[in-house]
Amino acid sequence: PTIDVSALRAAIRHERKITIVYRDGDGKETRRALWPILLGFMERVLVVAAWCELREDYRSFRVDRILEIEVAEARYPRKRKIMVEEWRARMDLPATARN
């Protein structure tokens, strides 16, 4: 990764909004405001699942393509748990078990 992944983990843990500079597969760079909710591997690539303000939808971003990250003081507008459930529904994944 080109960024400090611990900053990304902390943003998720503390439900903080982030701004990133992202390079897509064609080399085009964009600046995105995200609400990161999950970090994990997808087909051997570390990705962050997040609400993207630009696209107004959930998206996945390859961490190795994030060139810069800035963690804001602003918190998510909803609880992370709710956002994860929304993401799972959009990805057509089973809901998490409820106790």
mmCIF file of C-alpha atoms in Angstrom:
data_model
loop_
_atom_site.group_PDB
_atom_site.id
_atom_site.type_symbol
_atom_site.label_atom_id
_atom_site.label_comp_id
_atom_site.label_asym_id
_atom_site.label_seq_id
_atom_site.Cartn_x
_atom_site.Cartn_y
_atom_site.Cartn_z
ATOM 1 C CA PRO A 1 0.000 0.000 0.000
ATOM 2 C CA THR A 2 1.083 3.574 -0.673
ATOM 3 C CA ILE A 3 -0.686 4.884 2.454
ATOM 4 C CA ASP A 4 -0.559 4.166 6.163
ATOM 5 C CA VAL A 5 -3.253 1.491 6.495
ATOM 6 C CA SER A 6 -3.421 2.083 10.249
ATOM 7 C CA ALA A 7 -4.901 5.539 9.535
ATOM 8 C CA LEU A 8 -7.592 3.875 7.446
ATOM 9 C CA ARG A 9 -8.294 1.324 10.193
ATOM 10 C CA ALA A 10 -8.545 4.103 12.780
ATOM 11 C CA ALA A 11 -10.979 6.045 10.577
ATOM 12 C CA ILE A 12 -13.207 2.954 10.347
ATOM 13 C CA ARG A 13 -12.977 2.228 14.075
ATOM 14 C CA HIS A 14 -13.824 5.844 15.019
ATOM 15 C CA GLU A 15 -16.422 6.249 12.213
ATOM 16 C CA ARG A 16 -14.600 9.173 10.589
ATOM 17 C CA LYS A 17 -15.030 10.527 7.102
ATOM 18 C CA ILE A 18 -11.912 10.447 4.907
ATOM 19 C CA THR A 19 -10.765 12.172 1.753
ATOM 20 C CA ILE A 20 -8.556 10.209 -0.616
ATOM 21 C CA VAL A 21 -6.706 10.713 -3.864
ATOM 22 C CA TYR A 22 -7.365 7.560 -5.875
ATOM 23 C CA ARG A 23 -5.799 6.277 -9.089
ATOM 24 C CA ASP A 24 -8.083 3.996 -11.101
ATOM 25 C CA GLY A 25 -6.985 1.130 -13.345
ATOM 26 C CA ASP A 26 -6.518 3.534 -16.276
ATOM 27 C CA GLY A 27 -4.240 5.810 -14.254
ATOM 28 C CA LYS A 28 -6.807 8.608 -13.821
ATOM 29 C CA GLU A 29 -6.623 10.318 -10.421
ATOM 30 C CA THR A 30 -9.709 11.530 -8.572
ATOM 31 C CA ARG A 31 -10.323 13.029 -5.158
ATOM 32 C CA ARG A 32 -13.082 11.280 -3.207
ATOM 33 C CA ALA A 33 -14.860 11.868 0.097
ATOM 34 C CA LEU A 34 -15.661 8.494 1.657
ATOM 35 C CA TRP A 35 -17.249 6.999 4.733
ATOM 36 C CA PRO A 36 -15.146 3.818 5.095
ATOM 37 C CA ILE A 37 -16.935 0.889 6.724
ATOM 38 C CA LEU A 38 -14.940 -2.294 6.003
ATOM 39 C CA LEU A 39 -11.397 -3.312 5.160
ATOM 40 C CA GLY A 40 -10.647 -6.741 3.743
ATOM 41 C CA PHE A 41 -9.279 -8.845 0.939
ATOM 42 C CA MET A 42 -11.083 -9.398 -2.337
ATOM 43 C CA GLU A 43 -9.317 -11.698 -4.775
ATOM 44 C CA ARG A 44 -5.951 -11.198 -2.991
ATOM 45 C CA VAL A 45 -6.216 -7.402 -3.071
ATOM 46 C CA LEU A 46 -6.801 -5.289 0.044
ATOM 47 C CA VAL A 47 -9.908 -3.142 -0.477
ATOM 48 C CA VAL A 48 -11.929 -0.680 1.538
ATOM 49 C CA ALA A 49 -15.715 -0.696 1.227
ATOM 50 C CA ALA A 50 -17.143 2.779 1.704
ATOM 51 C CA TRP A 51 -19.993 5.141 0.975
ATOM 52 C CA CYS A 52 -18.727 7.419 -1.806
ATOM 53 C CA GLU A 53 -20.130 10.952 -1.679
ATOM 54 C CA LEU A 54 -19.355 11.508 -5.373
ATOM 55 C CA ARG A 55 -21.310 8.444 -6.547
ATOM 56 C CA GLU A 56 -23.846 8.592 -3.703
ATOM 57 C CA ASP A 57 -23.535 4.828 -3.306
ATOM 58 C CA TYR A 58 -21.370 2.132 -1.779
ATOM 59 C CA ARG A 59 -18.138 1.409 -3.635
ATOM 60 C CA SER A 60 -14.975 -0.628 -3.119
ATOM 61 C CA PHE A 61 -11.531 0.924 -3.509
ATOM 62 C CA ARG A 62 -8.247 -0.930 -3.845
ATOM 63 C CA VAL A 63 -5.977 0.249 -1.047
ATOM 64 C CA ASP A 64 -2.880 -0.035 -3.259
ATOM 65 C CA ARG A 65 -4.413 2.623 -5.543
ATOM 66 C CA ILE A 66 -5.015 5.158 -2.763
ATOM 67 C CA LEU A 67 -2.267 7.754 -3.111
ATOM 68 C CA GLU A 68 -3.232 10.041 -0.223
ATOM 69 C CA ILE A 69 -5.562 9.850 2.744
ATOM 70 C CA GLU A 70 -6.810 12.564 5.063
ATOM 71 C CA VAL A 71 -8.920 11.649 8.066
ATOM 72 C CA ALA A 72 -11.503 14.279 8.974
ATOM 73 C CA GLU A 73 -13.048 15.085 12.340
ATOM 74 C CA ALA A 74 -16.493 14.651 10.756
ATOM 75 C CA ARG A 75 -18.259 11.449 11.752
ATOM 76 C CA TYR A 76 -20.555 9.285 9.657
ATOM 77 C CA PRO A 77 -24.162 10.492 9.499
ATOM 78 C CA ARG A 78 -25.337 6.984 10.537
ATOM 79 C CA LYS A 79 -23.872 4.234 12.722
ATOM 80 C CA ARG A 80 -21.309 2.000 11.012
ATOM 81 C CA LYS A 81 -23.329 -1.113 11.861
ATOM 82 C CA ILE A 82 -26.314 0.223 9.911
ATOM 83 C CA MET A 83 -24.096 1.151 6.967
ATOM 84 C CA VAL A 84 -22.522 -2.336 6.921
ATOM 85 C CA GLU A 85 -26.015 -3.855 6.788
ATOM 86 C CA GLU A 86 -26.951 -1.517 3.905
ATOM 87 C CA TRP A 87 -23.751 -2.484 2.067
ATOM 88 C CA ARG A 88 -24.419 -6.210 2.621
ATOM 89 C CA ALA A 89 -27.954 -5.801 1.233
ATOM 90 C CA ARG A 90 -26.643 -3.962 -1.856
ATOM 91 C CA MET A 91 -24.031 -6.698 -2.396
ATOM 92 C CA ASP A 92 -26.816 -9.315 -1.966
ATOM 93 C CA LEU A 93 -24.996 -10.870 1.011
ATOM 94 C CA PRO A 94 -26.826 -12.460 3.944
ATOM 95 C CA ALA A 95 -27.576 -10.170 6.866
ATOM 96 C CA THR A 96 -25.367 -10.463 9.917
ATOM 97 C CA ALA A 97 -26.624 -12.597 12.785
ATOM 98 C CA ARG A 98 -28.575 -10.696 15.400
ATOM 99 C CA ASN A 99 -28.396 -11.586 19.096
#
